Tab-separated table of C-alpha atoms in Angstrom:
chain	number	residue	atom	x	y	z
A	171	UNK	CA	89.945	-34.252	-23.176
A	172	UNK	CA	90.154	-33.917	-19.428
A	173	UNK	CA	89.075	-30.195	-20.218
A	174	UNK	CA	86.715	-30.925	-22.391
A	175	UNK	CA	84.585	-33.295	-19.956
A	176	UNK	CA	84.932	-30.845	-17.524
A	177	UNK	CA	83.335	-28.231	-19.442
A	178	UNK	CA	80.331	-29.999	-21.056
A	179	UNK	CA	79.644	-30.901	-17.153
A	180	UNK	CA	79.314	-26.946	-16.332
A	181	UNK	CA	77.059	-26.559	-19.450
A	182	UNK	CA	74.754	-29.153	-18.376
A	183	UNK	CA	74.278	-27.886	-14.621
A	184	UNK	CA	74.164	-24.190	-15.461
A	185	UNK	CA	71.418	-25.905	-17.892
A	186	UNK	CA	69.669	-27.465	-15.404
A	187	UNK	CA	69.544	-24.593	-12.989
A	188	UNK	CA	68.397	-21.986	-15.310
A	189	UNK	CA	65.596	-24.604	-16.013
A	190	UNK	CA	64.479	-25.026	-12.249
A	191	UNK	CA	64.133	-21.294	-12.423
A	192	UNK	CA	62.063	-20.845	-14.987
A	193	UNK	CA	59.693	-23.040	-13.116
A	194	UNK	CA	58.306	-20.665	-10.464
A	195	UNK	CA	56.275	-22.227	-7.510
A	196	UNK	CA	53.006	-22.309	-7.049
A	197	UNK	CA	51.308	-19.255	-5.530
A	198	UNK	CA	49.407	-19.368	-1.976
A	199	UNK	CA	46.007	-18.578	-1.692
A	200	UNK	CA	43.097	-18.365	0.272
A	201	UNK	CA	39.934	-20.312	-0.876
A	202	UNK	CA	36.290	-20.973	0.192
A	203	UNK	CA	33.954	-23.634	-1.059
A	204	UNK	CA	30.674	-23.014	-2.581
A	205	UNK	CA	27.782	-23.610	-0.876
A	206	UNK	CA	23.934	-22.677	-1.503
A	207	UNK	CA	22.219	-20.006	0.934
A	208	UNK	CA	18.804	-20.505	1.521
A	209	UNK	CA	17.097	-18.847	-0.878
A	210	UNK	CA	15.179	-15.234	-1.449
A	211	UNK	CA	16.175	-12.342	1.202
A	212	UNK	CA	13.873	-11.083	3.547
A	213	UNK	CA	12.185	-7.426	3.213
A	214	UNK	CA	10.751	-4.940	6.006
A	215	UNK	CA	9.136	-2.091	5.559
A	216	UNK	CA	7.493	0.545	8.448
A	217	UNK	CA	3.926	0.908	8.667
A	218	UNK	CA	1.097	1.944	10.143
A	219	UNK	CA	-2.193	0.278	11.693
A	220	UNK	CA	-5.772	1.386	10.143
A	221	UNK	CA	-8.972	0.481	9.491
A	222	UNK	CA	-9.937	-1.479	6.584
A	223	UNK	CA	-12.903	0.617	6.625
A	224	UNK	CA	-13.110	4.555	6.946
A	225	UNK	CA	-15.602	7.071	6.256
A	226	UNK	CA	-16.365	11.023	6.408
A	227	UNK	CA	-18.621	12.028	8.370
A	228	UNK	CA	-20.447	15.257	7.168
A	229	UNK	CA	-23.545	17.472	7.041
A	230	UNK	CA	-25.380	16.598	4.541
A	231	UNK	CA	-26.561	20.722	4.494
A	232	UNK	CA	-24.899	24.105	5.699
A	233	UNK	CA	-24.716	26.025	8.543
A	234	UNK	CA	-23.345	27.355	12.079
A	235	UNK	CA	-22.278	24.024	14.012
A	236	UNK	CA	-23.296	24.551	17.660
A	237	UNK	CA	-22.491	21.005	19.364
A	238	UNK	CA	-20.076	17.969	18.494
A	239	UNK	CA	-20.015	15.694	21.591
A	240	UNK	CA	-17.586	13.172	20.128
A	241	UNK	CA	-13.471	13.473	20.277
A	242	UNK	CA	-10.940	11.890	18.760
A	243	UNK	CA	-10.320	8.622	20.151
A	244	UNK	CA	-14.039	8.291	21.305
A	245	UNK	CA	-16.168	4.847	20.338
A	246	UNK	CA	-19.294	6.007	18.819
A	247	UNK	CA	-22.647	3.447	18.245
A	248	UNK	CA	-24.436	3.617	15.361
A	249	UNK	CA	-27.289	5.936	14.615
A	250	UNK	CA	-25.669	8.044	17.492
A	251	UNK	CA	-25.786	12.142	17.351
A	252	UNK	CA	-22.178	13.080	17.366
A	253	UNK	CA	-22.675	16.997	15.939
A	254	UNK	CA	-25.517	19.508	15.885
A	255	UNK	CA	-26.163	22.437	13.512
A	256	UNK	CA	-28.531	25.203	14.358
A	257	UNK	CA	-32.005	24.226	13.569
A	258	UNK	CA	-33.791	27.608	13.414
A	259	UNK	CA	-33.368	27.984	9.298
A	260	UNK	CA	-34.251	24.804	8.905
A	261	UNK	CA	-37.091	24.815	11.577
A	262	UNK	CA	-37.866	28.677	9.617
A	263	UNK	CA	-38.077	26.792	6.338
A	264	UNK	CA	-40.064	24.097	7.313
A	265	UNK	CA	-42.698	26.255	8.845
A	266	UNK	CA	-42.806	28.448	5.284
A	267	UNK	CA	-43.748	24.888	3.552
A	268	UNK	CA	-46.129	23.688	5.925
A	269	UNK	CA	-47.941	27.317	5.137
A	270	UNK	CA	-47.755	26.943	1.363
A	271	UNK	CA	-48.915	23.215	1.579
A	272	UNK	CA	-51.917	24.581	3.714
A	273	UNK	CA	-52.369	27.102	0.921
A	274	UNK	CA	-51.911	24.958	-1.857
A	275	UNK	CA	-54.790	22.294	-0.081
A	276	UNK	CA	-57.147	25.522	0.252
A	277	UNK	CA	-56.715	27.024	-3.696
A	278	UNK	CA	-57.434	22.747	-4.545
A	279	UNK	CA	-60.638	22.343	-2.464
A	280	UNK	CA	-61.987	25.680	-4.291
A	281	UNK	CA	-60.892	24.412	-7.725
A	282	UNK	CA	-62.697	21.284	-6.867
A	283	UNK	CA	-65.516	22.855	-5.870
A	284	UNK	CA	-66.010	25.138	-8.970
A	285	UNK	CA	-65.246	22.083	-11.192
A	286	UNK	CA	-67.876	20.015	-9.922
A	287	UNK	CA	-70.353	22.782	-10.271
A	288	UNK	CA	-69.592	23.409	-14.383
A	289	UNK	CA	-69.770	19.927	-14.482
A	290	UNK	CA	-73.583	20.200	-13.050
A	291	UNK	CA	-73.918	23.239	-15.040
A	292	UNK	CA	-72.402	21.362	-18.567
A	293	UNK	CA	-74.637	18.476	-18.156
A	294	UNK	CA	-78.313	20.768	-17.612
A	295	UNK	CA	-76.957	23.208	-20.716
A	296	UNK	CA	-76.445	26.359	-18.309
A	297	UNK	CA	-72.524	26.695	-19.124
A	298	UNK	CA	-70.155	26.504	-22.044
A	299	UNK	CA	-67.214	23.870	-22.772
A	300	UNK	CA	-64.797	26.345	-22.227
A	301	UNK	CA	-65.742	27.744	-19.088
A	302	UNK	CA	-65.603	23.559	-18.050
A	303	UNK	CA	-62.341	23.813	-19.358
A	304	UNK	CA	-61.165	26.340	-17.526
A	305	UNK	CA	-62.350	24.707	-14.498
A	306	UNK	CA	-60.284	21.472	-15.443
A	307	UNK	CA	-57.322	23.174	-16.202
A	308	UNK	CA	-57.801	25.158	-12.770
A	309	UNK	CA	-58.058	21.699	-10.524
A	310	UNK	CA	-55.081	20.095	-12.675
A	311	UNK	CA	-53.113	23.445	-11.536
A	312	UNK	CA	-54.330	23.056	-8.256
A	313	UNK	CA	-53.386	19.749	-7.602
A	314	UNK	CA	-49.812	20.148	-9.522
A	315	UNK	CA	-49.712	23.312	-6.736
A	316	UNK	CA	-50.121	20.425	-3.847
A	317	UNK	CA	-47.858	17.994	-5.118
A	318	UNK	CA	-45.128	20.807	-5.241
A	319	UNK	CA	-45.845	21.663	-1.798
A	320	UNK	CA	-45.938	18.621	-0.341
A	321	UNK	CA	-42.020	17.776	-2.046
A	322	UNK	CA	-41.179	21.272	-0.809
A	323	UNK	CA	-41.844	19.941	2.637
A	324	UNK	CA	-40.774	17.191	2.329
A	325	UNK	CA	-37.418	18.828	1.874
A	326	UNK	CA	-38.088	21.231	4.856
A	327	UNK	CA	-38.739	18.017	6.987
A	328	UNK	CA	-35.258	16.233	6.102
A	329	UNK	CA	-33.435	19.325	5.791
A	330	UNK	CA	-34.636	19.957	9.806
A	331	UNK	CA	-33.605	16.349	10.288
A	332	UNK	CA	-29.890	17.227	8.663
A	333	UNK	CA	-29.200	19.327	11.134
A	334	UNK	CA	-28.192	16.337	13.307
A	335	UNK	CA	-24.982	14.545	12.357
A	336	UNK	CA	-25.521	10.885	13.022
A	337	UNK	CA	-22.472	7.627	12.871
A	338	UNK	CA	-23.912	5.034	10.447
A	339	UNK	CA	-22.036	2.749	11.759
A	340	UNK	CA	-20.324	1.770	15.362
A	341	UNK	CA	-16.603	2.919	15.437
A	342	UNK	CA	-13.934	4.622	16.684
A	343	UNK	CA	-13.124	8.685	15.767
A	344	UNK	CA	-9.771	9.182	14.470
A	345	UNK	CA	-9.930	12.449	12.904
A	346	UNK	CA	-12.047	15.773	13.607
A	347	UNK	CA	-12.607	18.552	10.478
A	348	UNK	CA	-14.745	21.027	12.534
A	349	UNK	CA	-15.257	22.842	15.487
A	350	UNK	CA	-18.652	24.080	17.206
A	351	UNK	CA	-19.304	27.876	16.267
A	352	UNK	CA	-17.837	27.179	13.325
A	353	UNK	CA	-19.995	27.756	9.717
A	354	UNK	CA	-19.536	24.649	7.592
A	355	UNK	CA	-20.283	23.466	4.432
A	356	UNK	CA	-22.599	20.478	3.130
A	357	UNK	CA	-20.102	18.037	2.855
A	358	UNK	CA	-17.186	19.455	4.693
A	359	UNK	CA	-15.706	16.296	7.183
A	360	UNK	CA	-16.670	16.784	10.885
A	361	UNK	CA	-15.912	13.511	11.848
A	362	UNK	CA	-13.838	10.476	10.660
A	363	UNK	CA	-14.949	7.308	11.780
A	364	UNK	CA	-12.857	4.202	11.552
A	365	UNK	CA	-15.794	1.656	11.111
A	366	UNK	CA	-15.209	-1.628	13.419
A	367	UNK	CA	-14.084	-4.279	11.925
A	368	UNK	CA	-10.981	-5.348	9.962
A	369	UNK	CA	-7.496	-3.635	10.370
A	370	UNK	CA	-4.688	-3.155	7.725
A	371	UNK	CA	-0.798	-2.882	7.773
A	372	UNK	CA	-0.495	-0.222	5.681
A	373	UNK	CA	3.386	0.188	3.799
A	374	UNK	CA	4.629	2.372	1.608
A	375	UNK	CA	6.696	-0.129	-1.049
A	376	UNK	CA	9.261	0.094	-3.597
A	377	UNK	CA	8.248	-0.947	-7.129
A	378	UNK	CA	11.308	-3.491	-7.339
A	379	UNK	CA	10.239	-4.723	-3.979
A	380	UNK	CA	6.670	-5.704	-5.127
A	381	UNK	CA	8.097	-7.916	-8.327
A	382	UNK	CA	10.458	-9.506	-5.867
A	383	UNK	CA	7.613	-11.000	-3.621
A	384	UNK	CA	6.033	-14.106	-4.130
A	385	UNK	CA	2.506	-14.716	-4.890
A	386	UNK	CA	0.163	-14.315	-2.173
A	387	UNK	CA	3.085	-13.958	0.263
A	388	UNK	CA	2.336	-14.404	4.866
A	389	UNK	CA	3.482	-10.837	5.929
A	390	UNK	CA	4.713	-10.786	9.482
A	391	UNK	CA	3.727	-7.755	10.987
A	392	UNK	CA	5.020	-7.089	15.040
A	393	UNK	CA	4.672	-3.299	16.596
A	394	UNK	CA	8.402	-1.500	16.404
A	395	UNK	CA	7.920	-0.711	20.104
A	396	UNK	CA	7.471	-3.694	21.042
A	397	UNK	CA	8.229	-6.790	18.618
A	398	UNK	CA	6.726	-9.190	20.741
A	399	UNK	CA	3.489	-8.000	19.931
A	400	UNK	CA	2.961	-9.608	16.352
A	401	UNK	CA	0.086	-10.715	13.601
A	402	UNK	CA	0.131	-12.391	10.249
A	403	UNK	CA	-1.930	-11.109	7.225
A	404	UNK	CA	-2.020	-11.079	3.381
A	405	UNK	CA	-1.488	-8.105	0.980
A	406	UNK	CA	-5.363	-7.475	0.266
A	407	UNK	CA	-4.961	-4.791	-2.118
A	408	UNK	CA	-1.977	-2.994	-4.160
A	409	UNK	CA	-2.321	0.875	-5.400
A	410	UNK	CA	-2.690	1.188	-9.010
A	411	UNK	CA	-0.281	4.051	-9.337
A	412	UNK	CA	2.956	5.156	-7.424
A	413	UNK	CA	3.115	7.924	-5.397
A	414	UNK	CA	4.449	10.758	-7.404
A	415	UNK	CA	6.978	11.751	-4.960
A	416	UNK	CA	8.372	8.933	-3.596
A	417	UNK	CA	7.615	6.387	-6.277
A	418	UNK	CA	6.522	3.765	-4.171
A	419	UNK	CA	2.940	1.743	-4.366
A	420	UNK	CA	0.494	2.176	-1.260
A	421	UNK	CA	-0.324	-1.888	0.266
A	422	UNK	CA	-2.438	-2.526	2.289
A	423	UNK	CA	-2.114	-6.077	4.464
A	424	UNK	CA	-5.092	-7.113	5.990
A	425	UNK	CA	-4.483	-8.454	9.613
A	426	UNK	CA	-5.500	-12.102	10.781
A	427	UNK	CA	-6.498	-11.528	14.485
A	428	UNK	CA	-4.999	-8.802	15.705
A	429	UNK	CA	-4.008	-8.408	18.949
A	430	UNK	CA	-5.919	-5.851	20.931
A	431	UNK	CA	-2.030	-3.791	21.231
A	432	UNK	CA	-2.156	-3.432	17.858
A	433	UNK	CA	-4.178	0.008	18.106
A	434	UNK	CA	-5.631	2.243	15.378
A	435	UNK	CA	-2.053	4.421	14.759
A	436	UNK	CA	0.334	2.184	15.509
A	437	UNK	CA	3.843	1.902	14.108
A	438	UNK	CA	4.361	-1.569	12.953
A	439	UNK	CA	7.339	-3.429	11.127
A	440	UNK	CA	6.047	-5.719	8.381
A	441	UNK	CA	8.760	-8.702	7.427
A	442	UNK	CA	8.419	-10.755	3.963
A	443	UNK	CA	10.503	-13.208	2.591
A	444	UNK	CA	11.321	-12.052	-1.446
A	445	UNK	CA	11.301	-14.997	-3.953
A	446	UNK	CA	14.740	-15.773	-5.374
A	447	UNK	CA	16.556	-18.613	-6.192
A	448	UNK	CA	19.045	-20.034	-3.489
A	449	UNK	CA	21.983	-17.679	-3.278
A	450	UNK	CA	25.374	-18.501	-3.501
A	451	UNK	CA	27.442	-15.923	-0.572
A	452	UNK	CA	31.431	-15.152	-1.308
A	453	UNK	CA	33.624	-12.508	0.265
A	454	UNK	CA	33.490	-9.440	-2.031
A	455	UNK	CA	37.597	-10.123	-2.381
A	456	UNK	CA	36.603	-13.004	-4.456
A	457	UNK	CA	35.235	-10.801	-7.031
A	458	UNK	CA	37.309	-9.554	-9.932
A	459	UNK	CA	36.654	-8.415	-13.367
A	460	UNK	CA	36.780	-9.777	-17.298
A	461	UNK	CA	35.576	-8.137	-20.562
A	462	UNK	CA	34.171	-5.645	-17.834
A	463	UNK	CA	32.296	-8.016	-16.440
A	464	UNK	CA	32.453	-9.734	-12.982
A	465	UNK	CA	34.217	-13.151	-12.857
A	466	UNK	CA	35.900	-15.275	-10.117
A	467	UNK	CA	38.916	-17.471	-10.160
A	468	UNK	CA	37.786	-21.229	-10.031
A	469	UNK	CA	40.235	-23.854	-8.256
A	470	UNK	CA	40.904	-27.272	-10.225
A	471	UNK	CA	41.817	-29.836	-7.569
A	472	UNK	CA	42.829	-32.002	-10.323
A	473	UNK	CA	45.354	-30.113	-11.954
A	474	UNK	CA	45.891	-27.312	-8.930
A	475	UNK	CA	45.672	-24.933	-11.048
A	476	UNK	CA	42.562	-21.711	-11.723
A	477	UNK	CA	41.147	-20.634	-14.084
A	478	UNK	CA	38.872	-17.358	-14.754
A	479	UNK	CA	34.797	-17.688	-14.824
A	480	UNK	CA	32.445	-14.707	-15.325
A	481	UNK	CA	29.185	-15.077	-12.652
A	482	UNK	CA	25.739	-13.172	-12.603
A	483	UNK	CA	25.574	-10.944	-9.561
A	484	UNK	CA	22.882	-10.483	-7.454
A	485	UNK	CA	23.566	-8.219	-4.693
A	486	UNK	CA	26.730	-6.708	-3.904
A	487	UNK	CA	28.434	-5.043	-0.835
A	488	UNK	CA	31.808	-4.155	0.743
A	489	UNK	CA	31.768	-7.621	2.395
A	490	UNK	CA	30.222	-9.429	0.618
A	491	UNK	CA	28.865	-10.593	-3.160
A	492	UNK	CA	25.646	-12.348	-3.544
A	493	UNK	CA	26.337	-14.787	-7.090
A	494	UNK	CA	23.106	-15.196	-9.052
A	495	UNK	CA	24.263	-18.050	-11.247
A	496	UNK	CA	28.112	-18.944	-13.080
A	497	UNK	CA	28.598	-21.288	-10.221
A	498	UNK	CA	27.798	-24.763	-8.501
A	499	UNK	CA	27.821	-26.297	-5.209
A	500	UNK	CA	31.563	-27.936	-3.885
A	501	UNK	CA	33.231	-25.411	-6.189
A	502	UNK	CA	36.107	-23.994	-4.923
A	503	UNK	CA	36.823	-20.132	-5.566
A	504	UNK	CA	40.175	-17.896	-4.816
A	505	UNK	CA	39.002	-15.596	-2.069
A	506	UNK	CA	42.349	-13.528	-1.782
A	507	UNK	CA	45.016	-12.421	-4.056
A	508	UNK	CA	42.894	-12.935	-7.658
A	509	UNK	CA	44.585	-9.771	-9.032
A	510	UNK	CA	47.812	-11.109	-9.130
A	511	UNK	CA	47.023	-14.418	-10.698
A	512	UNK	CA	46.928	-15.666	-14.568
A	513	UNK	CA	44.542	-18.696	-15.936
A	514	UNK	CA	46.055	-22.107	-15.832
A	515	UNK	CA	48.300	-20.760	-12.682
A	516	UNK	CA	49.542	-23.567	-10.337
A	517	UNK	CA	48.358	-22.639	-6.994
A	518	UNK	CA	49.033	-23.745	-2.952
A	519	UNK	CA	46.028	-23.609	-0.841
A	520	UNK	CA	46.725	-21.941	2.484
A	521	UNK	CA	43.131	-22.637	3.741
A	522	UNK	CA	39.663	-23.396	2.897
A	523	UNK	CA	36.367	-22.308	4.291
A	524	UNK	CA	32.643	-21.920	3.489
């Protein structure tokens, strides 16, 4: 019996130790509590200052430029002569039509004068209707001989005034399209003239960039030599295509105030904050994988155990993953060693941190 007792003893511990190891304990890790971010990230993009108001300046006829006496960079006043062309043509051509408008007068006053006498000689019986006739249809030629002239010099006159290039409006040059001695065409640019007035922030964008921005967003635009030097404006028009190269959208920011630094040219850094819910920021070694999607392990205080939880990801990088929803606030996530743990694990925290 002795034996017996003896043995059943054995049985039970080896029992009872075989049990305790099938009972593994619970696994350290490292976790960090969920907390909100602030909301969208903020964009910047490089730019450049110009006028919200440009124009061409050109000769409004051809010929040999022989004087432009403004430069890039110069301030020109309206209804100032910035280029000449050579006049003689035009002067040539004006004296032809003052000749055929003096010619024109002289072949009228002798139709007058021949239609006023068949008129006499109609009304005493000493001519015929059609020789009247004739003498009408001569003054109506005549006069429609006059007429012509007179738009022909008209043409000659404003033609002689084209020959002077004048600013329509007070500005500053930024550009130059001829030289003098050169030959240029009606409509070629000589000058461009940033009219005074407003100035833009001009970016290039991305087209994901422009969805992500609020409505009517404050741009913060500061010079990238010198950040001190900043403005605020508002996106006052959008380009209606991309650019076919680089896919982005031409915007244009008009400027509140600029500051006198903030020249026609200037590199400038414009800064917008992106709408965007408030993010939710975990080490990227939180991040793991289910059903190929991305998931985290969630810590249950009350039973110490995790369990797996898929997440929408916003943004992600090699430090860092930006969670778009799949989690709340107080939550507490594995942040190291997820790929060796199982849902429903028991777990030991080593440390917590947010």
């Amino acid at each position: 019996m002795g034996a017996v007792a003896l043995g059943a003893s054995l049985l039970l511990a080896g029992c009872g130790q075989e049990s305790e190891a099938e009972a593994p304990a619970p696994r350290p890790v490292r976790v960090v509590t969920v907390e909100k971010g602030a909301g969208g990230q903020a964009a910047s993009f490089t730019g450049e200052v110009q006028a919200q108001d440009e124009a061409a300046l050109a000769f409004r006829v051809s010929g040999r430029m022989i004087e432009r006496s403004a430069n890039v960079g110069d301030q020109v006043a309206a209804g100032q002569v910035v280029a000449r062309l050579d006049p003689q043509n035009a002067l040539n051509a004006l004296r032809s039509a003052q000749a055929a408008l003096a010619a024109a007068e002289s072949q009228l006053v002798t139709a007058a004068n021949t239609f006023e006498r068949q008129e006499r000689l109609l009304g005493n019986g000493f001519t015929t209707q059609a020789n009247h006739d004739a003498a009408r249809s001569a003054l109506q030629a005549a006069q429609s001989g006059v007429d012509d002239a007179e738009a022909q010099l008209k043409i000659a006159q404003d033609n002689v005034s084209y020959t002077d290039l004048v600013a329509d409006a007070a500005g500053t040059v930024t550009a130059r399209g001829g030289e003098p001695g050169e030959v240029v065409q009606a409509g070629q640019m000589i000058l461009q003239l940033a009219r005074q007035g407003g100035r833009d922030a001009v970016f290039d964008v991305p087209a994901n960039m422009l969805r992500a921005a609020p409505a009517d967003p404050v741009i913060t635009v500061s010079l990238s030599d010198d950040p001190k030097v900043t403005a605020t404006g508002r996106v006052r028009e959008v380009a209606p295509q991309a650019d076919p190269v680089t896919r982005t959208f031409r915007v244009r920011v008009g400027l509140d105030n600029p500051p006198a630094a903030m020249r026609l040219g200037s590199t400038v850094i414009g800064r917008v904050e992106l709408a965007g819910a408030a993010a939710i920021e975990l080490p990227a070694s939180a991040l793991t994988a289910v059903n190929d999607r991305p998931a985290v392990w969630v810590f249950d205080p009350a039973t110490q155990t995790v369990a797996l939880r898929n997440i929408e990801v916003r943004r992600f990088s090699q430090a860092s993953v930006t969670v778009e929803s799949g989690l709340s606030p107080g939550e507490v996530v594995v942040s190291a060693g997820v790929q060796a743990l199982h849902p429903g694990q028991k777990v030991r925290l080593l440390g917590a941190g947010s």
